[in-house]
Short mmCIF file of C-alpha atoms in Angstrom, two decimals:
data_model
loop_
_atom_site.label_atom_id
_atom_site.label_comp_id
_atom_site.label_asym_id
_atom_site.label_seq_id
_atom_site.Cartn_x
_atom_site.Cartn_y
_atom_site.Cartn_z
CA MET A 703 -7.83 3.03 3.85
CA SER A 704 -7.89 6.21 5.93
CA ASP A 705 -6.63 9.55 4.61
CA THR A 706 -4.54 9.74 7.80
CA THR A 707 -2.56 6.58 6.99
CA PRO A 708 1.16 7.53 6.99
CA LYS A 709 2.77 8.11 3.59
CA LEU A 710 5.51 5.63 2.73
CA ILE A 711 6.48 7.19 -0.61
CA GLU A 712 6.22 10.86 -1.57
CA VAL A 713 7.10 11.92 -5.12
CA ARG A 714 7.44 15.62 -5.90
CA ASN A 715 8.00 17.11 -9.38
CA LEU A 716 9.77 13.99 -10.61
CA THR A 717 11.33 14.57 -14.01
CA LYS A 718 13.27 12.35 -16.39
CA HIS A 719 14.43 13.67 -19.77
CA PHE A 720 16.40 11.41 -22.11
CA PRO A 721 18.78 13.03 -24.62
CA ALA A 722 17.49 12.58 -28.17
CA GLY A 723 20.73 13.39 -29.96
CA ALA A 724 23.43 16.04 -29.97
CA GLY A 725 22.83 19.45 -31.44
CA LEU A 726 25.14 21.65 -33.48
CA PHE A 727 28.84 21.55 -32.38
CA GLY A 728 28.03 18.90 -29.77
CA VAL A 729 25.64 21.11 -27.82
CA GLN A 730 22.81 19.19 -26.17
CA GLY A 731 19.90 18.89 -28.59
CA SER A 732 16.31 17.92 -27.97
CA ALA A 733 15.20 15.59 -25.19
CA VAL A 734 12.49 13.00 -24.73
CA LYS A 735 10.39 14.25 -21.81
CA ALA A 736 9.45 10.79 -20.54
CA VAL A 737 8.42 12.01 -17.08
CA ASP A 738 7.77 15.71 -16.67
CA GLY A 739 6.91 17.00 -13.20
CA VAL A 740 4.98 14.09 -11.68
CA SER A 741 3.83 14.32 -8.03
CA PHE A 742 1.92 11.79 -5.92
CA ASN A 743 2.19 9.83 -2.69
CA ILE A 744 1.68 6.21 -1.70
CA ARG A 745 0.31 5.40 1.73
CA ARG A 746 1.65 2.58 3.83
CA GLY A 747 -0.09 -0.72 3.04
CA GLU A 748 -1.96 0.45 -0.07
CA THR A 749 -1.67 -0.35 -3.77
CA PHE A 750 -1.28 2.72 -5.96
CA GLY A 751 -2.12 1.89 -9.58
CA LEU A 752 -0.36 3.83 -12.34
CA VAL A 753 -2.19 3.61 -15.66
CA GLY A 754 -1.71 4.94 -19.16
CA GLU A 755 -1.03 4.10 -22.78
CA SER A 756 2.32 2.61 -23.81
CA GLY A 757 5.01 5.28 -23.79
CA CYS A 758 3.30 7.57 -21.27
CA GLY A 759 6.19 7.27 -18.78
CA LYS A 760 4.69 5.02 -16.11
CA SER A 761 7.47 2.40 -16.09
CA THR A 762 10.11 5.14 -16.17
CA THR A 763 8.42 6.71 -13.13
CA GLY A 764 8.66 3.44 -11.20
CA ARG A 765 12.31 2.93 -12.06
CA CYS A 766 13.20 6.52 -11.21
CA ILE A 767 11.64 6.08 -7.77
CA LEU A 768 14.01 3.15 -7.14
CA ARG A 769 16.89 4.96 -8.86
CA LEU A 770 17.30 2.13 -11.34
CA ILE A 771 17.19 5.11 -13.70
CA GLU A 772 18.63 8.34 -12.36
CA PRO A 773 15.99 11.12 -12.47
CA THR A 774 16.77 14.46 -14.06
CA SER A 775 15.26 16.35 -11.13
CA GLY A 776 12.63 16.19 -8.40
CA GLU A 777 12.31 14.56 -4.99
CA VAL A 778 11.46 11.02 -3.90
CA SER A 779 11.00 10.51 -0.17
CA PHE A 780 10.94 7.04 1.38
CA GLN A 781 10.29 6.93 5.13
CA GLY A 782 11.71 10.43 5.44
CA HIS A 783 14.81 9.76 3.31
CA ASN A 784 15.21 11.77 0.11
CA LEU A 785 16.36 8.97 -2.18
CA LEU A 786 17.79 11.37 -4.76
CA SER A 787 20.23 12.94 -2.33
CA VAL A 788 21.55 9.95 -0.36
CA GLY A 789 24.98 8.47 -1.10
CA SER A 790 25.64 5.06 -2.63
CA ASP A 791 26.19 3.30 0.72
CA GLU A 792 22.95 4.63 2.19
CA MET A 793 21.07 3.84 -1.03
CA ARG A 794 22.40 0.28 -0.91
CA ARG A 795 21.01 -0.11 2.60
CA LEU A 796 17.64 1.37 1.62
CA ARG A 797 17.34 -0.96 -1.36
CA ARG A 798 16.65 -3.81 1.05
CA ASP A 799 13.27 -2.17 1.72
CA MET A 800 12.44 -1.41 -1.94
CA GLN A 801 12.25 -4.04 -4.65
CA ILE A 802 10.79 -4.50 -8.14
CA ILE A 803 8.92 -7.22 -10.01
CA PHE A 804 9.72 -6.93 -13.71
CA GLN A 805 7.28 -7.23 -16.57
CA ASP A 806 8.83 -10.06 -18.54
CA PRO A 807 9.56 -13.25 -16.54
CA TYR A 808 11.39 -14.66 -19.56
CA SER A 809 14.12 -12.02 -19.67
CA SER A 810 14.31 -10.96 -16.00
CA LEU A 811 15.66 -14.33 -14.80
CA ASN A 812 19.22 -15.39 -15.59
CA PRO A 813 18.92 -18.55 -17.72
CA ARG A 814 22.35 -19.76 -16.54
CA MET A 815 21.42 -19.74 -12.85
CA ARG A 816 19.30 -22.24 -10.99
CA VAL A 817 16.15 -20.93 -9.34
CA GLY A 818 17.65 -21.31 -5.88
CA GLN A 819 20.66 -19.20 -6.89
CA ILE A 820 18.41 -16.50 -8.38
CA ILE A 821 16.40 -16.15 -5.18
CA GLU A 822 19.46 -16.43 -2.94
CA GLU A 823 21.46 -13.80 -4.81
CA PRO A 824 19.99 -10.74 -2.99
CA LEU A 825 20.83 -12.38 0.35
CA ILE A 826 24.43 -12.92 -0.76
CA ILE A 827 24.81 -9.37 -2.09
CA HIS A 828 23.58 -7.90 1.21
CA ARG A 829 25.55 -10.44 3.26
CA ILE A 830 22.55 -11.81 5.09
CA ALA A 831 22.85 -15.11 7.05
CA ASP A 832 25.05 -18.11 6.37
CA ARG A 833 24.68 -20.59 3.51
CA ARG A 834 22.40 -23.00 5.34
CA SER A 835 20.09 -20.23 6.56
CA ARG A 836 19.95 -18.78 3.05
CA ARG A 837 18.94 -22.15 1.60
CA ASP A 838 16.21 -22.45 4.22
CA ARG A 839 15.04 -18.96 3.30
CA VAL A 840 14.89 -19.94 -0.39
CA SER A 841 12.71 -22.94 0.44
CA GLU A 842 10.46 -20.74 2.56
CA LEU A 843 10.08 -18.18 -0.23
CA LEU A 844 9.27 -20.82 -2.84
CA GLY A 845 6.52 -22.14 -0.61
CA LEU A 846 5.25 -18.62 -0.04
CA VAL A 847 4.65 -18.11 -3.77
CA GLY A 848 3.12 -21.54 -4.36
CA LEU A 849 6.14 -23.49 -5.63
CA GLU A 850 7.91 -26.57 -4.27
CA ALA A 851 11.23 -26.51 -2.41
CA ASP A 852 12.83 -28.90 -4.93
CA HIS A 853 12.16 -26.34 -7.70
CA ALA A 854 15.26 -24.55 -6.42
CA ARG A 855 17.44 -27.04 -8.33
CA ARG A 856 15.84 -26.33 -11.70
CA TYR A 857 16.54 -23.68 -14.35
CA PRO A 858 14.06 -20.96 -15.43
CA HIS A 859 13.41 -22.53 -18.86
CA GLU A 860 11.84 -25.53 -17.13
CA PHE A 861 8.92 -23.43 -15.87
CA SER A 862 5.83 -21.86 -17.39
CA GLY A 863 5.41 -18.08 -17.63
CA GLY A 864 3.25 -17.90 -14.52
CA GLN A 865 5.72 -20.00 -12.53
CA ARG A 866 8.61 -17.82 -13.68
CA GLN A 867 6.77 -14.74 -12.48
CA ARG A 868 6.27 -16.44 -9.12
CA ILE A 869 10.05 -16.95 -9.00
CA GLY A 870 10.49 -13.23 -9.71
CA ILE A 871 8.10 -12.42 -6.88
CA ALA A 872 10.03 -14.72 -4.53
CA ARG A 873 13.26 -12.93 -5.44
CA ALA A 874 11.64 -9.56 -4.74
CA LEU A 875 10.54 -10.81 -1.30
CA ALA A 876 13.93 -12.23 -0.31
CA LEU A 877 15.02 -9.17 1.70
CA ASP A 878 11.67 -8.58 3.44
CA PRO A 879 10.94 -5.30 1.62
CA LYS A 880 8.31 -2.77 2.63
CA PHE A 881 7.70 -1.38 -0.87
CA ILE A 882 7.54 -3.17 -4.23
CA VAL A 883 7.22 -1.67 -7.71
CA CYS A 884 5.14 -4.10 -9.78
CA ASP A 885 6.08 -3.12 -13.33
CA GLU A 886 3.28 -4.63 -15.44
CA PRO A 887 3.77 -7.99 -13.67
CA VAL A 888 0.94 -9.82 -15.49
CA SER A 889 0.91 -8.24 -18.97
CA ALA A 890 3.23 -10.93 -20.41
CA LEU A 891 1.15 -13.79 -19.00
CA ASP A 892 -1.81 -15.71 -20.38
CA VAL A 893 -5.17 -14.34 -19.30
CA SER A 894 -5.91 -17.55 -17.40
CA VAL A 895 -2.77 -17.06 -15.30
CA GLN A 896 -3.08 -13.32 -14.68
CA ALA A 897 -5.78 -13.68 -12.03
CA GLN A 898 -3.71 -16.24 -10.13
CA VAL A 899 -0.69 -13.93 -9.96
CA VAL A 900 -2.82 -10.90 -8.98
CA ASN A 901 -4.49 -12.91 -6.22
CA LEU A 902 -1.06 -14.04 -5.03
CA LEU A 903 0.14 -10.41 -4.85
CA GLN A 904 -2.93 -9.44 -2.84
CA ASP A 905 -2.48 -12.37 -0.46
CA LEU A 906 1.20 -11.50 0.07
CA GLN A 907 0.30 -7.85 0.70
CA GLU A 908 -2.14 -8.84 3.42
CA ARG A 909 0.20 -11.37 5.03
CA LEU A 910 3.41 -9.32 4.86
CA GLY A 911 2.09 -5.74 5.09
CA LEU A 912 3.49 -4.74 1.69
CA THR A 913 2.98 -1.48 -0.19
CA TYR A 914 2.73 -1.63 -4.00
CA LEU A 915 3.15 0.70 -6.93
CA PHE A 916 1.23 -1.32 -9.53
CA ILE A 917 2.03 -0.21 -13.09
CA SER A 918 -0.26 -1.49 -15.82
CA HIS A 919 -2.27 -0.68 -18.91
CA GLY A 920 -4.83 -3.36 -18.03
CA LEU A 921 -7.63 -1.35 -16.47
CA SER A 922 -9.61 -4.35 -15.25
CA VAL A 923 -6.59 -5.64 -13.33
CA VAL A 924 -5.93 -2.20 -11.85
CA GLU A 925 -9.54 -1.87 -10.69
CA HIS A 926 -9.29 -5.24 -8.95
CA ILE A 927 -6.04 -4.67 -7.06
CA SER A 928 -5.62 -0.90 -6.55
CA THR A 929 -6.58 1.27 -3.60
CA ARG A 930 -5.94 4.51 -5.50
CA VAL A 931 -5.18 5.13 -9.16
CA GLY A 932 -3.14 7.70 -11.07
CA ILE A 933 -3.78 8.22 -14.81
CA MET A 934 -0.74 9.28 -16.88
CA TYR A 935 -0.65 10.88 -20.30
CA LEU A 936 2.55 11.84 -22.12
CA GLY A 937 4.68 12.18 -18.97
CA LYS A 938 2.04 13.93 -16.85
CA LEU A 939 -0.52 12.84 -14.29
CA VAL A 940 -3.98 13.94 -15.41
CA GLU A 941 -6.15 12.39 -12.68
CA VAL A 942 -5.63 10.80 -9.25
CA ALA A 943 -8.40 9.33 -7.10
CA SER A 944 -9.54 6.24 -5.27
CA SER A 945 -10.12 3.21 -7.44
CA GLU A 946 -13.86 3.46 -6.89
CA GLU A 947 -13.90 7.15 -7.91
CA ILE A 948 -11.81 6.58 -11.02
CA PHE A 949 -13.96 3.74 -12.31
CA HIS A 950 -17.37 5.11 -11.31
CA ASN A 951 -16.89 8.89 -11.55
CA PRO A 952 -14.05 9.65 -14.00
CA LEU A 953 -13.73 13.37 -14.70
CA HIS A 954 -10.80 13.86 -17.06
CA PRO A 955 -11.76 13.24 -20.71
CA TYR A 956 -8.71 10.98 -21.19
CA THR A 957 -9.73 8.81 -18.23
CA ARG A 958 -13.26 8.58 -19.57
CA ALA A 959 -11.99 7.52 -22.99
CA LEU A 960 -9.78 4.82 -21.47
CA LEU A 961 -12.62 3.41 -19.41
CA SER A 962 -15.02 3.42 -22.34
CA ALA A 963 -12.69 1.03 -24.17
CA ILE A 964 -12.97 -1.71 -21.50
CA PRO A 965 -14.95 -4.62 -22.99
CA ASN A 966 -18.26 -5.29 -21.22
CA PRO A 967 -19.30 -8.97 -21.24
CA ASP A 968 -22.95 -8.04 -20.66
CA PRO A 969 -24.62 -7.38 -24.07
CA ASP A 970 -27.49 -5.53 -22.36
CA HIS A 971 -25.18 -2.93 -20.84
CA ARG A 972 -22.97 -1.64 -23.59
CA ARG A 973 -20.62 1.24 -22.84
CA GLU A 974 -20.67 4.35 -24.96
CA ARG A 975 -17.34 4.40 -26.77
CA LEU A 976 -15.43 7.69 -26.66
CA PRO A 977 -12.89 7.32 -29.46
CA LEU A 978 -9.88 9.63 -29.43
CA ALA A 979 -8.92 11.39 -32.64
CA GLY A 980 -5.36 11.52 -33.88
CA ASP A 981 -2.14 9.94 -32.66
CA ILE A 982 -0.28 10.44 -29.38
CA PRO A 983 2.05 13.45 -29.81
CA THR A 984 5.78 12.93 -29.47
CA ALA A 985 7.35 13.35 -26.05
CA ILE A 986 10.22 15.24 -27.70
CA ASP A 987 7.96 18.14 -28.66
CA PRO A 988 4.69 17.86 -26.72
CA PRO A 989 1.83 20.28 -27.45
CA SER A 990 1.73 23.61 -25.65
CA GLY A 991 -0.64 24.04 -22.75
CA CYS A 992 -2.59 20.85 -22.08
CA ARG A 993 -0.79 17.91 -23.67
CA PHE A 994 -4.07 16.11 -24.27
CA ARG A 995 -5.76 18.98 -26.10
CA THR A 996 -4.88 17.70 -29.61
CA ARG A 997 -7.02 14.61 -28.99
CA CYS A 998 -9.52 15.99 -26.48
CA PRO A 999 -13.22 16.15 -27.48
CA ILE A 1000 -13.95 19.07 -25.12
CA ALA A 1001 -10.81 21.19 -25.68
CA GLU A 1002 -11.18 24.97 -25.70
CA PRO A 1003 -8.85 27.65 -27.15
CA ARG A 1004 -7.43 28.44 -23.69
CA CYS A 1005 -6.18 24.84 -23.40
CA ALA A 1006 -3.37 25.72 -25.81
CA ASP A 1007 -2.12 28.63 -23.72
CA GLU A 1008 -2.03 27.35 -20.16
CA GLU A 1009 -0.85 24.04 -18.73
CA PRO A 1010 -3.45 22.65 -16.31
CA GLN A 1011 -2.34 21.70 -12.81
CA LEU A 1012 -3.64 18.87 -10.65
CA VAL A 1013 -6.32 20.44 -8.46
CA GLU A 1014 -8.63 18.86 -5.94
CA VAL A 1015 -12.20 18.60 -7.22
CA GLY A 1016 -13.47 16.28 -4.50
CA ARG A 1017 -12.25 14.38 -1.49
CA ASP A 1018 -8.81 13.04 -2.51
CA HIS A 1019 -9.80 13.41 -6.18
CA LEU A 1020 -7.35 15.43 -8.29
CA VAL A 1021 -7.82 16.41 -11.94
CA ALA A 1022 -5.64 18.37 -14.36
CA CYS A 1023 -8.24 19.90 -16.67
CA MET A 1024 -9.36 23.53 -17.00
CA VAL A 1025 -12.69 22.59 -18.61
CA VAL A 1026 -13.93 20.11 -16.01
CA ALA A 1027 -15.66 22.06 -13.21
CA PRO A 1028 -14.79 21.20 -9.57
CA GLY A 1029 -17.17 18.60 -8.17
CA GLU A 1030 -18.75 17.92 -11.57
CA LYS A 1031 -20.39 14.49 -12.01
CA ARG A 1032 -20.28 12.97 -15.47
#
């Protein structure tokens, strides 16, 4: 994908702090800094992978972009609209172009509704078409995700996990969106089913011209589906680059440690493991300076004093590390 491809989503200094309890006399106390000044963009038609350990803030980032969670501050631009400043009526209209596929297909589908009702619901909410046209649309969507039209009469509990996720995908496609947040869409599925769902998402992207934010901690899946990848650690982006660059020329020590943990099925080509010392610090009171320094194998004294910024070290390759030299190959 060309660097000149128009940007569909632009995120600038996105922040989300959750209150962690009241202080003395009811004054606001500490806060969980789930997302703390994240900036990136997503080009039209690409898949931007967002990767990190559990609790790093990647799912919160995706939900803040859609305003399913209200951000504390920052800017999110979608096709020139600042989503954080538009009113409720305008946001309702824009939601037709932005949808989400949830992680757990067991809890994201209403067990009291038939599949046809679940998929039809967005069309009813946005007052699109008459009943007959909506039913036809439901049948079309079921076929699009590899299910049968008569599945519309069944309930979610009658399907396997992979089939339920296909129903969730069909619901996300009901309004012909341009942008979809895929919030760990395969992590709750059996390994044998994950590839089928990922291949379906890629096929739908090609056929419908979709743009994805693909959130996952499964690095192998991210490498397979993503155009570009952002690595998150404790509410911050530490590296952003093309998928090929991230997986073949990782520069940030955290990225390198993550990639070294990927199992290699070839016994003749074992990866050198780069174990990280210590536990992930709390997001309530993160370390000063570089948040990764308490676990970093190459940390220097200056890392405690200054917070590194994302800087370009190569073509479209950004790294937030004061130790890694620009253009360095590792």
